[in-house]
PDB file of C-alpha atoms in Angstrom:
ATOM      1  CA  MET A 300      -3.263 -56.223  52.011  1.00  0.00           C
ATOM      2  CA  LYS A 301      -6.368 -56.444  53.342  1.00  0.00           C
ATOM      3  CA  ALA A 302      -9.835 -55.069  51.859  1.00  0.00           C
ATOM      4  CA  THR A 303     -11.165 -53.327  54.957  1.00  0.00           C
ATOM      5  CA  LYS A 304      -7.582 -51.441  54.779  1.00  0.00           C
ATOM      6  CA  ILE A 305      -7.900 -50.285  51.216  1.00  0.00           C
ATOM      7  CA  LYS A 306     -11.398 -48.539  51.367  1.00  0.00           C
ATOM      8  CA  ALA A 307      -9.666 -46.972  55.174  1.00  0.00           C
ATOM      9  CA  MET A 308      -6.798 -45.425  53.323  1.00  0.00           C
ATOM     10  CA  ARG A 309      -9.147 -44.122  50.503  1.00  0.00           C
ATOM     11  CA  LYS A 310     -11.377 -42.324  53.200  1.00  0.00           C
ATOM     12  CA  THR A 311      -7.868 -41.115  55.005  1.00  0.00           C
ATOM     13  CA  PHE A 312      -7.331 -39.154  51.616  1.00  0.00           C
ATOM     14  CA  GLY A 313     -10.646 -38.529  51.102  1.00  0.00           C
ATOM     15  CA  MET A 314     -11.298 -39.653  48.148  1.00  0.00           C
ATOM     16  CA  VAL A 315     -14.452 -41.412  47.014  1.00  0.00           C
ATOM     17  CA  GLN A 316     -14.226 -44.605  44.828  1.00  0.00           C
ATOM     18  CA  ILE A 317     -13.614 -43.223  41.433  1.00  0.00           C
ATOM     19  CA  GLN A 318     -11.387 -40.770  42.556  1.00  0.00           C
ATOM     20  CA  PHE A 319      -9.061 -42.890  44.242  1.00  0.00           C
ATOM     21  CA  ALA A 320      -8.915 -45.525  41.624  1.00  0.00           C
ATOM     22  CA  ASP A 321      -8.034 -43.133  39.014  1.00  0.00           C
ATOM     23  CA  LYS A 322      -4.851 -42.286  41.300  1.00  0.00           C
ATOM     24  CA  LEU A 323      -3.932 -45.702  41.507  1.00  0.00           C
ATOM     25  CA  GLY A 324      -4.515 -46.120  37.256  1.00  0.00           C
ATOM     26  CA  ILE A 325      -7.208 -48.766  37.879  1.00  0.00           C
ATOM     27  CA  SER A 326     -11.162 -49.134  37.656  1.00  0.00           C
ATOM     28  CA  GLN A 327     -13.569 -47.513  39.910  1.00  0.00           C
ATOM     29  CA  GLY A 328     -14.997 -51.735  39.574  1.00  0.00           C
ATOM     30  CA  PHE A 329     -11.719 -53.012  40.439  1.00  0.00           C
ATOM     31  CA  LEU A 330     -11.349 -50.688  43.128  1.00  0.00           C
ATOM     32  CA  SER A 331     -14.977 -51.644  44.341  1.00  0.00           C
ATOM     33  CA  ASP A 332     -13.331 -55.492  43.960  1.00  0.00           C
ATOM     34  CA  LEU A 333     -10.393 -54.997  45.940  1.00  0.00           C
ATOM     35  CA  GLU A 334     -12.402 -53.017  48.608  1.00  0.00           C
ATOM     36  CA  LYS A 335     -14.761 -55.997  48.777  1.00  0.00           C
ATOM     37  CA  GLY A 336     -11.617 -58.364  49.534  1.00  0.00           C
ATOM     38  CA  SER A 337     -13.354 -60.410  45.963  1.00  0.00           C
ATOM     39  CA  LYS A 338     -10.482 -59.495  44.128  1.00  0.00           C
ATOM     40  CA  ALA A 339      -6.672 -59.137  45.133  1.00  0.00           C
ATOM     41  CA  PRO A 340      -4.269 -56.181  43.963  1.00  0.00           C
ATOM     42  CA  SER A 341      -1.334 -57.204  41.471  1.00  0.00           C
ATOM     43  CA  LYS A 342       2.066 -56.820  42.859  1.00  0.00           C
ATOM     44  CA  SER A 343       2.667 -53.004  41.559  1.00  0.00           C
ATOM     45  CA  LEU A 344      -0.815 -52.139  43.140  1.00  0.00           C
ATOM     46  CA  SER A 345      -0.058 -53.597  46.467  1.00  0.00           C
ATOM     47  CA  LEU A 346       3.472 -52.003  46.314  1.00  0.00           C
ATOM     48  CA  LEU A 347       2.082 -48.919  45.724  1.00  0.00           C
ATOM     49  CA  LEU A 348      -0.929 -49.225  48.329  1.00  0.00           C
ATOM     50  CA  LYS A 349       1.818 -50.385  51.469  1.00  0.00           C
ATOM     51  CA  LYS A 350       3.598 -47.230  49.923  1.00  0.00           C
ATOM     52  CA  LEU A 351       0.392 -45.374  50.287  1.00  0.00           C
ATOM     53  CA  GLN A 352       0.034 -46.599  54.068  1.00  0.00           C
ATOM     54  CA  HIS A 353       3.101 -45.036  54.871  1.00  0.00           C
ATOM     55  CA  ASP A 354       3.143 -41.537  52.690  1.00  0.00           C
ATOM     56  CA  GLU A 355       1.469 -38.108  53.782  1.00  0.00           C
ATOM     57  CA  ILE A 356      -1.261 -37.035  51.428  1.00  0.00           C
ATOM     58  CA  ALA A 357       0.736 -34.215  49.770  1.00  0.00           C
ATOM     59  CA  ASP A 358       3.033 -37.211  48.795  1.00  0.00           C
ATOM     60  CA  PHE A 359       0.836 -38.900  47.245  1.00  0.00           C
ATOM     61  CA  GLU A 360       0.593 -37.918  43.557  1.00  0.00           C
ATOM     62  CA  GLU A 361       4.710 -38.212  43.783  1.00  0.00           C
ATOM     63  CA  SER A 362       4.519 -42.061  44.175  1.00  0.00           C
ATOM     64  CA  ILE A 363       1.871 -42.883  41.799  1.00  0.00           C
ATOM     65  CA  VAL A 364       3.819 -41.457  38.799  1.00  0.00           C
ATOM     66  CA  PRO A 365       6.676 -43.747  39.059  1.00  0.00           C
ATOM     67  CA  ILE A 366       4.519 -47.035  39.241  1.00  0.00           C
ATOM     68  CA  ASN A 367       2.353 -45.716  36.287  1.00  0.00           C
ATOM     69  CA  GLU A 368       5.626 -44.574  34.183  1.00  0.00           C
ATOM     70  CA  THR A 369       6.761 -47.799  35.146  1.00  0.00           C
ATOM     71  CA  THR A 370       4.022 -50.336  33.979  1.00  0.00           C
ATOM     72  CA  SER A 371       4.225 -47.662  30.291  1.00  0.00           C
ATOM     73  CA  GLN A 372       8.036 -48.304  30.110  1.00  0.00           C
ATOM     74  CA  ASN A 373       7.437 -51.896  30.919  1.00  0.00           C
ATOM     75  CA  LYS A 374       4.738 -52.195  28.201  1.00  0.00           C
ATOM     76  CA  THR A 375       7.340 -50.352  25.367  1.00  0.00           C
ATOM     77  CA  GLN A 376       9.913 -52.839  26.473  1.00  0.00           C
ATOM     78  CA  ASP A 377       7.749 -55.771  26.124  1.00  0.00           C
ATOM     79  CA  SER A 378       6.784 -54.215  22.775  1.00  0.00           C
ATOM     80  CA  ILE A 379       9.752 -53.746  21.822  1.00  0.00           C
ATOM     81  CA  ASP A 380      11.653 -57.603  22.923  1.00  0.00           C
ATOM     82  CA  LEU A 381       8.148 -58.828  21.337  1.00  0.00           C
ATOM     83  CA  LYS A 382       9.195 -57.466  17.853  1.00  0.00           C
ATOM     84  CA  ARG A 383      12.918 -58.327  17.983  1.00  0.00           C
ATOM     85  CA  LYS A 384      11.345 -61.943  18.633  1.00  0.00           C
ATOM     86  CA  TYR A 385       9.146 -61.470  16.006  1.00  0.00           C
ATOM     87  CA  ILE A 386      11.689 -60.112  13.770  1.00  0.00           C
ATOM     88  CA  ALA A 387      14.037 -63.198  14.886  1.00  0.00           C
ATOM     89  CA  LEU A 388      11.767 -65.806  14.151  1.00  0.00           C
ATOM     90  CA  MET A 389      11.031 -64.548  10.211  1.00  0.00           C
ATOM     91  CA  GLU A 390      14.569 -64.354   9.776  1.00  0.00           C
ATOM     92  CA  GLU A 391      14.928 -68.152  10.936  1.00  0.00           C
ATOM     93  CA  HIS A 392      12.108 -69.201   8.868  1.00  0.00           C
ATOM     94  CA  VAL A 393      13.233 -67.426   5.837  1.00  0.00           C
ATOM     95  CA  LYS A 394      16.491 -68.809   6.250  1.00  0.00           C
ATOM     96  CA  SER A 395      14.534 -72.516   6.333  1.00  0.00           C
ATOM     97  CA  LEU A 396      12.535 -71.655   2.948  1.00  0.00           C
ATOM     98  CA  SER A 397      15.764 -70.570   1.360  1.00  0.00           C
ATOM     99  CA  GLU A 398      17.581 -73.718   2.333  1.00  0.00           C
ATOM    100  CA  ILE A 399      14.388 -76.150   1.209  1.00  0.00           C
ATOM    101  CA  ILE A 400      14.659 -74.268  -2.222  1.00  0.00           C
ATOM    102  CA  ASN A 401      18.662 -74.941  -2.150  1.00  0.00           C
ATOM    103  CA  LEU A 402      17.607 -78.940  -1.367  1.00  0.00           C
ATOM    104  CA  LYS A 403      15.095 -78.826  -4.052  1.00  0.00           C
ATOM    105  CA  GLU A 404      16.988 -77.262  -7.026  1.00  0.00           C
ATOM    106  CA  GLU A 405      19.638 -79.971  -5.705  1.00  0.00           C
ATOM    107  CA  ILE A 406      17.105 -82.569  -6.091  1.00  0.00           C
ATOM    108  CA  SER A 407      16.581 -81.307  -9.189  1.00  0.00           C
ATOM    109  CA  ASN A 408      19.819 -81.234 -10.524  1.00  0.00           C
ATOM    110  CA  LEU A 409      20.629 -84.764  -9.230  1.00  0.00           C
ATOM    111  CA  LYS A 410      17.655 -86.402 -11.193  1.00  0.00           C
ATOM    112  CA  ALA A 411      18.609 -84.090 -14.702  1.00  0.00           C
ATOM    113  CA  ILE A 412      22.217 -86.100 -13.707  1.00  0.00           C
ATOM    114  CA  LYS A 413      20.836 -89.321 -13.074  1.00  0.00           C
ATOM    115  CA  ALA A 414      18.250 -89.343 -16.587  1.00  0.00           C
ATOM    116  CA  LYS A 415      20.857 -88.591 -18.518  1.00  0.00           C
ATOM    117  CA  ALA A 416      23.105 -91.080 -17.386  1.00  0.00           C
ATOM    118  CA  ILE A 417      20.140 -93.598 -18.326  1.00  0.00           C
TER     119      ILE A 417
END
């Protein structure tokens, strides 16, 4: 979406930058950069802005909630996935360490047998 359209949309909703940014879940500075064209919106923000082009002002609040909830749910799920991966890696690490300890014990036993044989 072009920077001029974002600014025009904000003005259509009768909001100053800080209000519009707050409703979108972004900082006022980032909104300013979007309106100047120096930064581009994320995919989710682009989708939200496109949806807002076709919505009534009354629908504005409703259209924000799913995006914010989805973002929050995605972050929570990402955190859970990351923790699961960490646990799996730690389990592999423990298994590897256990194998190393067993191999060292076998080497030690073989050395003892060899020493007795000599």
